PDB file of C-alpha atoms in Angstrom:
ATOM      1  CA  ASP A   1    -100.745 238.614 -22.675  1.00  0.00           C
ATOM      2  CA  THR A   2     -97.962 239.368 -20.238  1.00  0.00           C
ATOM      3  CA  GLY A   3     -95.254 237.249 -21.827  1.00  0.00           C
ATOM      4  CA  VAL A   4     -92.244 238.306 -23.872  1.00  0.00           C
ATOM      5  CA  SER A   5     -93.240 239.499 -27.343  1.00  0.00           C
ATOM      6  CA  GLN A   6     -91.127 239.897 -30.450  1.00  0.00           C
ATOM      7  CA  ASP A   7     -91.790 241.664 -33.706  1.00  0.00           C
ATOM      8  CA  PRO A   8     -91.728 240.719 -36.508  1.00  0.00           C
ATOM      9  CA  ARG A   9     -92.141 236.964 -36.248  1.00  0.00           C
ATOM     10  CA  HIS A  10     -90.644 236.446 -39.691  1.00  0.00           C
ATOM     11  CA  LYS A  11     -88.375 238.604 -41.832  1.00  0.00           C
ATOM     12  CA  ILE A  12     -87.083 237.889 -45.308  1.00  0.00           C
ATOM     13  CA  THR A  13     -84.460 240.276 -46.603  1.00  0.00           C
ATOM     14  CA  LYS A  14     -81.910 240.482 -49.360  1.00  0.00           C
ATOM     15  CA  ARG A  15     -78.230 240.260 -48.626  1.00  0.00           C
ATOM     16  CA  GLY A  16     -76.772 243.652 -47.831  1.00  0.00           C
ATOM     17  CA  GLN A  17     -79.963 245.120 -46.400  1.00  0.00           C
ATOM     18  CA  ASN A  18     -80.359 246.272 -42.792  1.00  0.00           C
ATOM     19  CA  VAL A  19     -82.948 244.733 -40.497  1.00  0.00           C
ATOM     20  CA  THR A  20     -84.229 245.650 -37.043  1.00  0.00           C
ATOM     21  CA  PHE A  21     -86.053 243.442 -34.577  1.00  0.00           C
ATOM     22  CA  ARG A  22     -87.968 244.475 -31.503  1.00  0.00           C
ATOM     23  CA  CYS A  23     -88.424 242.729 -28.165  1.00  0.00           C
ATOM     24  CA  ASP A  24     -90.864 243.694 -25.430  1.00  0.00           C
ATOM     25  CA  PRO A  25     -89.956 241.901 -22.196  1.00  0.00           C
ATOM     26  CA  ILE A  26     -92.224 241.051 -19.284  1.00  0.00           C
ATOM     27  CA  SER A  27     -92.922 244.441 -17.756  1.00  0.00           C
ATOM     28  CA  GLU A  28     -91.364 243.934 -14.338  1.00  0.00           C
ATOM     29  CA  HIS A  29     -88.226 242.269 -15.680  1.00  0.00           C
ATOM     30  CA  ASN A  30     -85.164 244.477 -15.719  1.00  0.00           C
ATOM     31  CA  ARG A  31     -82.861 241.978 -17.439  1.00  0.00           C
ATOM     32  CA  LEU A  32     -83.114 241.321 -21.151  1.00  0.00           C
ATOM     33  CA  TYR A  33     -81.173 238.886 -23.307  1.00  0.00           C
ATOM     34  CA  TRP A  34     -80.750 238.282 -27.025  1.00  0.00           C
ATOM     35  CA  TYR A  35     -79.903 234.835 -28.386  1.00  0.00           C
ATOM     36  CA  ARG A  36     -79.475 233.390 -31.851  1.00  0.00           C
ATOM     37  CA  GLN A  37     -80.522 229.850 -32.732  1.00  0.00           C
ATOM     38  CA  THR A  38     -79.658 227.968 -35.882  1.00  0.00           C
ATOM     39  CA  LEU A  39     -81.055 224.645 -37.041  1.00  0.00           C
ATOM     40  CA  GLY A  40     -80.075 221.745 -34.813  1.00  0.00           C
ATOM     41  CA  GLN A  41     -78.440 223.957 -32.214  1.00  0.00           C
ATOM     42  CA  GLY A  42     -79.455 225.456 -28.924  1.00  0.00           C
ATOM     43  CA  PRO A  43     -79.768 229.190 -28.420  1.00  0.00           C
ATOM     44  CA  GLU A  44     -76.428 231.031 -28.450  1.00  0.00           C
ATOM     45  CA  PHE A  45     -76.024 234.069 -26.223  1.00  0.00           C
ATOM     46  CA  LEU A  46     -75.538 237.379 -28.039  1.00  0.00           C
ATOM     47  CA  THR A  47     -75.937 240.161 -25.504  1.00  0.00           C
ATOM     48  CA  TYR A  48     -77.505 241.120 -22.192  1.00  0.00           C
ATOM     49  CA  PHE A  49     -78.999 244.283 -20.698  1.00  0.00           C
ATOM     50  CA  GLN A  50     -79.693 245.225 -17.136  1.00  0.00           C
ATOM     51  CA  ASN A  51     -82.154 248.088 -17.401  1.00  0.00           C
ATOM     52  CA  GLU A  52     -80.725 250.289 -20.173  1.00  0.00           C
ATOM     53  CA  ALA A  53     -77.115 249.217 -19.684  1.00  0.00           C
ATOM     54  CA  GLN A  54     -75.635 246.667 -22.067  1.00  0.00           C
ATOM     55  CA  LEU A  55     -73.469 244.665 -19.685  1.00  0.00           C
ATOM     56  CA  GLU A  56     -72.201 241.798 -21.799  1.00  0.00           C
ATOM     57  CA  LYS A  57     -71.663 241.048 -25.468  1.00  0.00           C
ATOM     58  CA  SER A  58     -70.678 237.757 -27.041  1.00  0.00           C
ATOM     59  CA  ARG A  59     -67.874 237.542 -29.561  1.00  0.00           C
ATOM     60  CA  LEU A  60     -70.632 236.300 -31.889  1.00  0.00           C
ATOM     61  CA  LEU A  61     -71.918 239.876 -31.964  1.00  0.00           C
ATOM     62  CA  SER A  62     -69.908 241.298 -34.845  1.00  0.00           C
ATOM     63  CA  ASP A  63     -69.631 244.992 -35.649  1.00  0.00           C
ATOM     64  CA  ARG A  64     -72.638 244.648 -37.934  1.00  0.00           C
ATOM     65  CA  PHE A  65     -74.848 243.866 -34.954  1.00  0.00           C
ATOM     66  CA  SER A  66     -76.039 246.468 -32.495  1.00  0.00           C
ATOM     67  CA  ALA A  67     -78.559 246.257 -29.698  1.00  0.00           C
ATOM     68  CA  GLU A  68     -80.193 248.959 -27.654  1.00  0.00           C
ATOM     69  CA  ARG A  69     -82.557 249.269 -24.751  1.00  0.00           C
ATOM     70  CA  PRO A  70     -82.933 253.020 -24.517  1.00  0.00           C
ATOM     71  CA  LYS A  71     -85.442 253.335 -21.688  1.00  0.00           C
ATOM     72  CA  GLY A  72     -84.851 250.047 -19.966  1.00  0.00           C
ATOM     73  CA  SER A  73     -88.051 248.597 -21.385  1.00  0.00           C
ATOM     74  CA  PHE A  74     -88.187 247.295 -24.972  1.00  0.00           C
ATOM     75  CA  SER A  75     -85.036 246.450 -26.887  1.00  0.00           C
ATOM     76  CA  THR A  76     -84.041 246.488 -30.541  1.00  0.00           C
ATOM     77  CA  LEU A  77     -81.481 244.353 -32.345  1.00  0.00           C
ATOM     78  CA  GLU A  78     -80.204 245.721 -35.642  1.00  0.00           C
ATOM     79  CA  ILE A  79     -78.168 243.837 -38.204  1.00  0.00           C
ATOM     80  CA  GLN A  80     -76.476 245.947 -40.850  1.00  0.00           C
ATOM     81  CA  ARG A  81     -75.400 244.666 -44.269  1.00  0.00           C
ATOM     82  CA  THR A  82     -76.997 241.286 -43.704  1.00  0.00           C
ATOM     83  CA  GLU A  83     -75.231 238.157 -44.898  1.00  0.00           C
ATOM     84  CA  GLN A  84     -76.677 234.734 -45.660  1.00  0.00           C
ATOM     85  CA  GLY A  85     -74.970 233.413 -42.529  1.00  0.00           C
ATOM     86  CA  ASP A  86     -77.163 235.703 -40.454  1.00  0.00           C
ATOM     87  CA  SER A  87     -80.183 233.552 -41.291  1.00  0.00           C
ATOM     88  CA  ALA A  88     -81.368 232.196 -37.952  1.00  0.00           C
ATOM     89  CA  MET A  89     -84.013 232.482 -35.262  1.00  0.00           C
ATOM     90  CA  TYR A  90     -83.356 235.486 -33.023  1.00  0.00           C
ATOM     91  CA  LEU A  91     -84.719 234.947 -29.542  1.00  0.00           C
ATOM     92  CA  CYS A  92     -85.275 237.478 -26.807  1.00  0.00           C
ATOM     93  CA  ALA A  93     -85.599 236.546 -23.148  1.00  0.00           C
ATOM     94  CA  SER A  94     -86.141 238.436 -19.922  1.00  0.00           C
ATOM     95  CA  ARG A  95     -85.920 237.744 -16.235  1.00  0.00           C
ATOM     96  CA  SER A  96     -86.443 239.443 -12.957  1.00  0.00           C
ATOM     97  CA  GLY A  97     -83.529 241.039 -11.191  1.00  0.00           C
ATOM     98  CA  ALA A  98     -85.007 240.260  -7.796  1.00  0.00           C
ATOM     99  CA  ALA A  99     -82.971 238.074  -5.509  1.00  0.00           C
ATOM    100  CA  SER A 100     -85.588 235.356  -5.595  1.00  0.00           C
ATOM    101  CA  GLY A 101     -83.093 232.574  -5.922  1.00  0.00           C
ATOM    102  CA  SER A 102     -84.421 231.556  -9.307  1.00  0.00           C
ATOM    103  CA  TYR A 103     -82.723 232.633 -12.464  1.00  0.00           C
ATOM    104  CA  GLU A 104     -84.820 231.272 -15.259  1.00  0.00           C
ATOM    105  CA  GLN A 105     -85.222 233.376 -18.343  1.00  0.00           C
ATOM    106  CA  TYR A 106     -88.544 233.693 -20.113  1.00  0.00           C
ATOM    107  CA  PHE A 107     -88.330 233.543 -23.882  1.00  0.00           C
ATOM    108  CA  GLY A 108     -90.332 235.195 -26.594  1.00  0.00           C
ATOM    109  CA  PRO A 109     -91.465 233.334 -29.727  1.00  0.00           C
ATOM    110  CA  GLY A 110     -88.493 234.562 -31.737  1.00  0.00           C
ATOM    111  CA  THR A 111     -87.979 236.339 -35.041  1.00  0.00           C
ATOM    112  CA  ARG A 112     -87.000 234.078 -37.909  1.00  0.00           C
ATOM    113  CA  LEU A 113     -84.651 235.880 -40.309  1.00  0.00           C
ATOM    114  CA  THR A 114     -84.031 234.600 -43.804  1.00  0.00           C
ATOM    115  CA  VAL A 115     -81.378 236.355 -45.871  1.00  0.00           C
ATOM    116  CA  THR A 116     -81.602 235.621 -49.584  1.00  0.00           C
TER     117      THR A 116
ATOM    118  CA  ASP B   1     -65.821 223.716 -28.365  1.00  0.00           C
ATOM    119  CA  GLN B   2     -69.232 222.730 -27.039  1.00  0.00           C
ATOM    120  CA  GLN B   3     -69.370 223.270 -23.302  1.00  0.00           C
ATOM    121  CA  VAL B   4     -72.832 221.719 -22.899  1.00  0.00           C
ATOM    122  CA  LYS B   5     -73.508 218.489 -24.734  1.00  0.00           C
ATOM    123  CA  GLN B   6     -76.653 216.516 -25.329  1.00  0.00           C
ATOM    124  CA  ASN B   7     -75.400 213.491 -27.164  1.00  0.00           C
ATOM    125  CA  SER B   8     -78.784 212.048 -28.058  1.00  0.00           C
ATOM    126  CA  PRO B   9     -80.372 214.116 -30.830  1.00  0.00           C
ATOM    127  CA  SER B  10     -83.622 212.218 -30.433  1.00  0.00           C
ATOM    128  CA  LEU B  11     -85.433 209.855 -28.084  1.00  0.00           C
ATOM    129  CA  SER B  12     -88.667 207.903 -28.454  1.00  0.00           C
ATOM    130  CA  VAL B  13     -90.596 206.654 -25.442  1.00  0.00           C
ATOM    131  CA  GLN B  14     -93.917 204.931 -24.988  1.00  0.00           C
ATOM    132  CA  GLU B  15     -96.653 206.873 -23.231  1.00  0.00           C
ATOM    133  CA  GLY B  16     -96.679 206.167 -19.496  1.00  0.00           C
ATOM    134  CA  ARG B  17     -93.038 205.110 -19.375  1.00  0.00           C
ATOM    135  CA  ILE B  18     -90.080 207.087 -18.077  1.00  0.00           C
ATOM    136  CA  SER B  19     -88.179 209.509 -20.334  1.00  0.00           C
ATOM    137  CA  ILE B  20     -84.560 210.154 -19.407  1.00  0.00           C
ATOM    138  CA  LEU B  21     -82.773 212.996 -21.138  1.00  0.00           C
ATOM    139  CA  ASN B  22     -79.061 213.398 -20.524  1.00  0.00           C
ATOM    140  CA  CYS B  23     -76.725 216.369 -20.529  1.00  0.00           C
ATOM    141  CA  ASP B  24     -72.958 216.557 -20.029  1.00  0.00           C
ATOM    142  CA  TYR B  25     -70.848 219.642 -19.515  1.00  0.00           C
ATOM    143  CA  THR B  26     -67.166 220.391 -19.580  1.00  0.00           C
ATOM    144  CA  ASN B  27     -66.845 223.630 -17.614  1.00  0.00           C
ATOM    145  CA  SER B  28     -66.410 222.855 -13.914  1.00  0.00           C
ATOM    146  CA  MET B  29     -67.317 226.467 -13.116  1.00  0.00           C
ATOM    147  CA  PHE B  30     -70.941 225.896 -14.137  1.00  0.00           C
ATOM    148  CA  ASP B  31     -73.029 225.999 -10.984  1.00  0.00           C
ATOM    149  CA  TYR B  32     -76.607 226.532 -12.102  1.00  0.00           C
ATOM    150  CA  PHE B  33     -78.507 224.397 -14.580  1.00  0.00           C
ATOM    151  CA  LEU B  34     -81.883 224.596 -16.258  1.00  0.00           C
ATOM    152  CA  TRP B  35     -83.992 222.534 -18.584  1.00  0.00           C
ATOM    153  CA  TYR B  36     -86.153 224.147 -21.237  1.00  0.00           C
ATOM    154  CA  LYS B  37     -88.781 222.631 -23.500  1.00  0.00           C
ATOM    155  CA  LYS B  38     -89.456 223.954 -26.970  1.00  0.00           C
ATOM    156  CA  TYR B  39     -92.420 223.347 -29.236  1.00  0.00           C
ATOM    157  CA  PRO B  40     -92.229 224.263 -32.940  1.00  0.00           C
ATOM    158  CA  ALA B  41     -92.788 227.962 -33.688  1.00  0.00           C
ATOM    159  CA  GLU B  42     -92.529 228.872 -29.995  1.00  0.00           C
ATOM    160  CA  GLY B  43     -89.720 230.100 -27.794  1.00  0.00           C
ATOM    161  CA  PRO B  44     -88.194 227.783 -25.182  1.00  0.00           C
ATOM    162  CA  THR B  45     -90.253 227.354 -22.013  1.00  0.00           C
ATOM    163  CA  PHE B  46     -88.585 226.933 -18.633  1.00  0.00           C
ATOM    164  CA  LEU B  47     -89.152 223.539 -17.024  1.00  0.00           C
ATOM    165  CA  ILE B  48     -86.968 223.012 -13.987  1.00  0.00           C
ATOM    166  CA  SER B  49     -83.653 224.140 -12.532  1.00  0.00           C
ATOM    167  CA  ILE B  50     -81.010 222.934 -10.115  1.00  0.00           C
ATOM    168  CA  SER B  51     -78.103 224.620  -8.403  1.00  0.00           C
ATOM    169  CA  SER B  52     -74.806 222.933  -7.690  1.00  0.00           C
ATOM    170  CA  ILE B  53     -75.502 222.699  -3.976  1.00  0.00           C
ATOM    171  CA  LYS B  54     -78.189 220.112  -4.689  1.00  0.00           C
ATOM    172  CA  ASP B  55     -78.120 216.771  -6.438  1.00  0.00           C
ATOM    173  CA  LYS B  56     -81.849 216.483  -7.104  1.00  0.00           C
ATOM    174  CA  ASN B  57     -84.806 218.747  -7.729  1.00  0.00           C
ATOM    175  CA  GLU B  58     -88.340 217.588  -8.326  1.00  0.00           C
ATOM    176  CA  ASP B  59     -91.405 219.325  -9.732  1.00  0.00           C
ATOM    177  CA  GLY B  60     -94.381 217.135 -10.424  1.00  0.00           C
ATOM    178  CA  ARG B  61     -93.558 214.662 -13.170  1.00  0.00           C
ATOM    179  CA  PHE B  62     -90.150 216.265 -13.758  1.00  0.00           C
ATOM    180  CA  THR B  63     -87.008 215.497 -11.760  1.00  0.00           C
ATOM    181  CA  VAL B  64     -83.520 216.752 -12.488  1.00  0.00           C
ATOM    182  CA  PHE B  65     -80.476 214.951 -11.128  1.00  0.00           C
ATOM    183  CA  LEU B  66     -77.029 216.512 -10.947  1.00  0.00           C
ATOM    184  CA  ASN B  67     -73.755 214.600 -10.606  1.00  0.00           C
ATOM    185  CA  LYS B  68     -71.071 217.265 -10.276  1.00  0.00           C
ATOM    186  CA  SER B  69     -68.164 214.875 -10.129  1.00  0.00           C
ATOM    187  CA  ALA B  70     -69.225 213.381 -13.461  1.00  0.00           C
ATOM    188  CA  LYS B  71     -70.295 216.769 -14.865  1.00  0.00           C
ATOM    189  CA  HIS B  72     -73.582 215.169 -15.796  1.00  0.00           C
ATOM    190  CA  LEU B  73     -77.214 215.966 -15.314  1.00  0.00           C
ATOM    191  CA  SER B  74     -80.372 214.241 -16.382  1.00  0.00           C
ATOM    192  CA  LEU B  75     -84.049 215.054 -16.663  1.00  0.00           C
ATOM    193  CA  HIS B  76     -86.548 212.351 -15.802  1.00  0.00           C
ATOM    194  CA  ILE B  77     -90.157 212.605 -16.910  1.00  0.00           C
ATOM    195  CA  VAL B  78     -92.511 210.150 -15.261  1.00  0.00           C
ATOM    196  CA  PRO B  79     -94.984 209.221 -16.576  1.00  0.00           C
ATOM    197  CA  SER B  80     -94.346 210.484 -20.092  1.00  0.00           C
ATOM    198  CA  GLN B  81     -97.313 211.952 -21.951  1.00  0.00           C
ATOM    199  CA  PRO B  82     -97.799 212.685 -25.672  1.00  0.00           C
ATOM    200  CA  GLY B  83     -97.862 216.416 -24.839  1.00  0.00           C
ATOM    201  CA  ASP B  84     -94.270 216.088 -23.631  1.00  0.00           C
ATOM    202  CA  SER B  85     -93.150 215.593 -27.226  1.00  0.00           C
ATOM    203  CA  ALA B  86     -90.840 218.547 -27.868  1.00  0.00           C
ATOM    204  CA  VAL B  87     -87.179 219.511 -28.050  1.00  0.00           C
ATOM    205  CA  TYR B  88     -85.516 219.686 -24.637  1.00  0.00           C
ATOM    206  CA  PHE B  89     -82.539 221.940 -24.009  1.00  0.00           C
ATOM    207  CA  CYS B  90     -80.123 221.745 -21.135  1.00  0.00           C
ATOM    208  CA  ALA B  91     -78.538 225.078 -20.133  1.00  0.00           C
ATOM    209  CA  ALA B  92     -75.780 225.989 -17.695  1.00  0.00           C
ATOM    210  CA  SER B  93     -74.538 229.175 -16.103  1.00  0.00           C
ATOM    211  CA  VAL B  94     -71.141 230.101 -14.752  1.00  0.00           C
ATOM    212  CA  ASP B  95     -72.324 232.413 -12.035  1.00  0.00           C
ATOM    213  CA  ASN B  96     -74.924 232.585  -9.326  1.00  0.00           C
ATOM    214  CA  TYR B  97     -76.935 235.217 -11.126  1.00  0.00           C
ATOM    215  CA  GLY B  98     -77.552 233.309 -14.331  1.00  0.00           C
ATOM    216  CA  GLN B  99     -76.326 236.153 -16.458  1.00  0.00           C
ATOM    217  CA  ASN B 100     -75.282 234.117 -19.409  1.00  0.00           C
ATOM    218  CA  PHE B 101     -76.583 230.639 -20.080  1.00  0.00           C
ATOM    219  CA  VAL B 102     -74.842 228.186 -22.371  1.00  0.00           C
ATOM    220  CA  PHE B 103     -77.305 225.867 -24.086  1.00  0.00           C
ATOM    221  CA  GLY B 104     -76.852 222.360 -25.363  1.00  0.00           C
ATOM    222  CA  PRO B 105     -77.992 221.418 -28.884  1.00  0.00           C
ATOM    223  CA  GLY B 106     -81.210 219.815 -27.660  1.00  0.00           C
ATOM    224  CA  THR B 107     -82.822 216.379 -27.663  1.00  0.00           C
ATOM    225  CA  ARG B 108     -86.056 215.784 -29.547  1.00  0.00           C
ATOM    226  CA  LEU B 109     -88.389 213.667 -27.417  1.00  0.00           C
ATOM    227  CA  SER B 110     -91.241 211.801 -29.028  1.00  0.00           C
ATOM    228  CA  VAL B 111     -93.768 210.190 -26.714  1.00  0.00           C
ATOM    229  CA  LEU B 112     -95.716 207.564 -28.585  1.00  0.00           C
ATOM    230  CA  PRO B 113     -99.336 206.871 -27.637  1.00  0.00           C
TER     231      PRO B 113
END
């Protein structure tokens, strides 16, 4: 399977706990994106990496959220001191940096977070 | 302030007929648009894209039309098939590199056999 993978697929945690999600992009893709999706809404952009550099962060990404891509391959998204409002689907996407003229992002299956 | 709008939360179409999904945007700087399809328990899957230099792009049964003056785009599916039943998202980007896409809320399409 050469698609984008995410782990875990589901996470239930108690309010105040920390959680970490992992994303493995398509191997030749140097750009990686994190999105959050809540019920009835489209994905909302959180942050973006080109290789290991985090180039853009949304104002949605509060201080409790941190993302890393240490070696320019997989990425982690950590949420500290989770709140019930953090309950959502967290989606990872990747795309090639080649100047192919197409800019579509390829999404993983997502990690569904439930904060109780 | 929703920059990308899909005003129809749901749409039902008979198998074999045309499905037309609409998308409106407010940011005149958007110049690249995509449509994604999403099945339950899966991530969105890319369908088709269009840049602002075109007004139409076609790929098999899927055609996207862009009207920049009206800030409107639409996705046509002809003929519709039951397997097309999914949530469809319109997305737009403000730059030529598609760094940051803004997604609409989605339209749930049901194709009835």
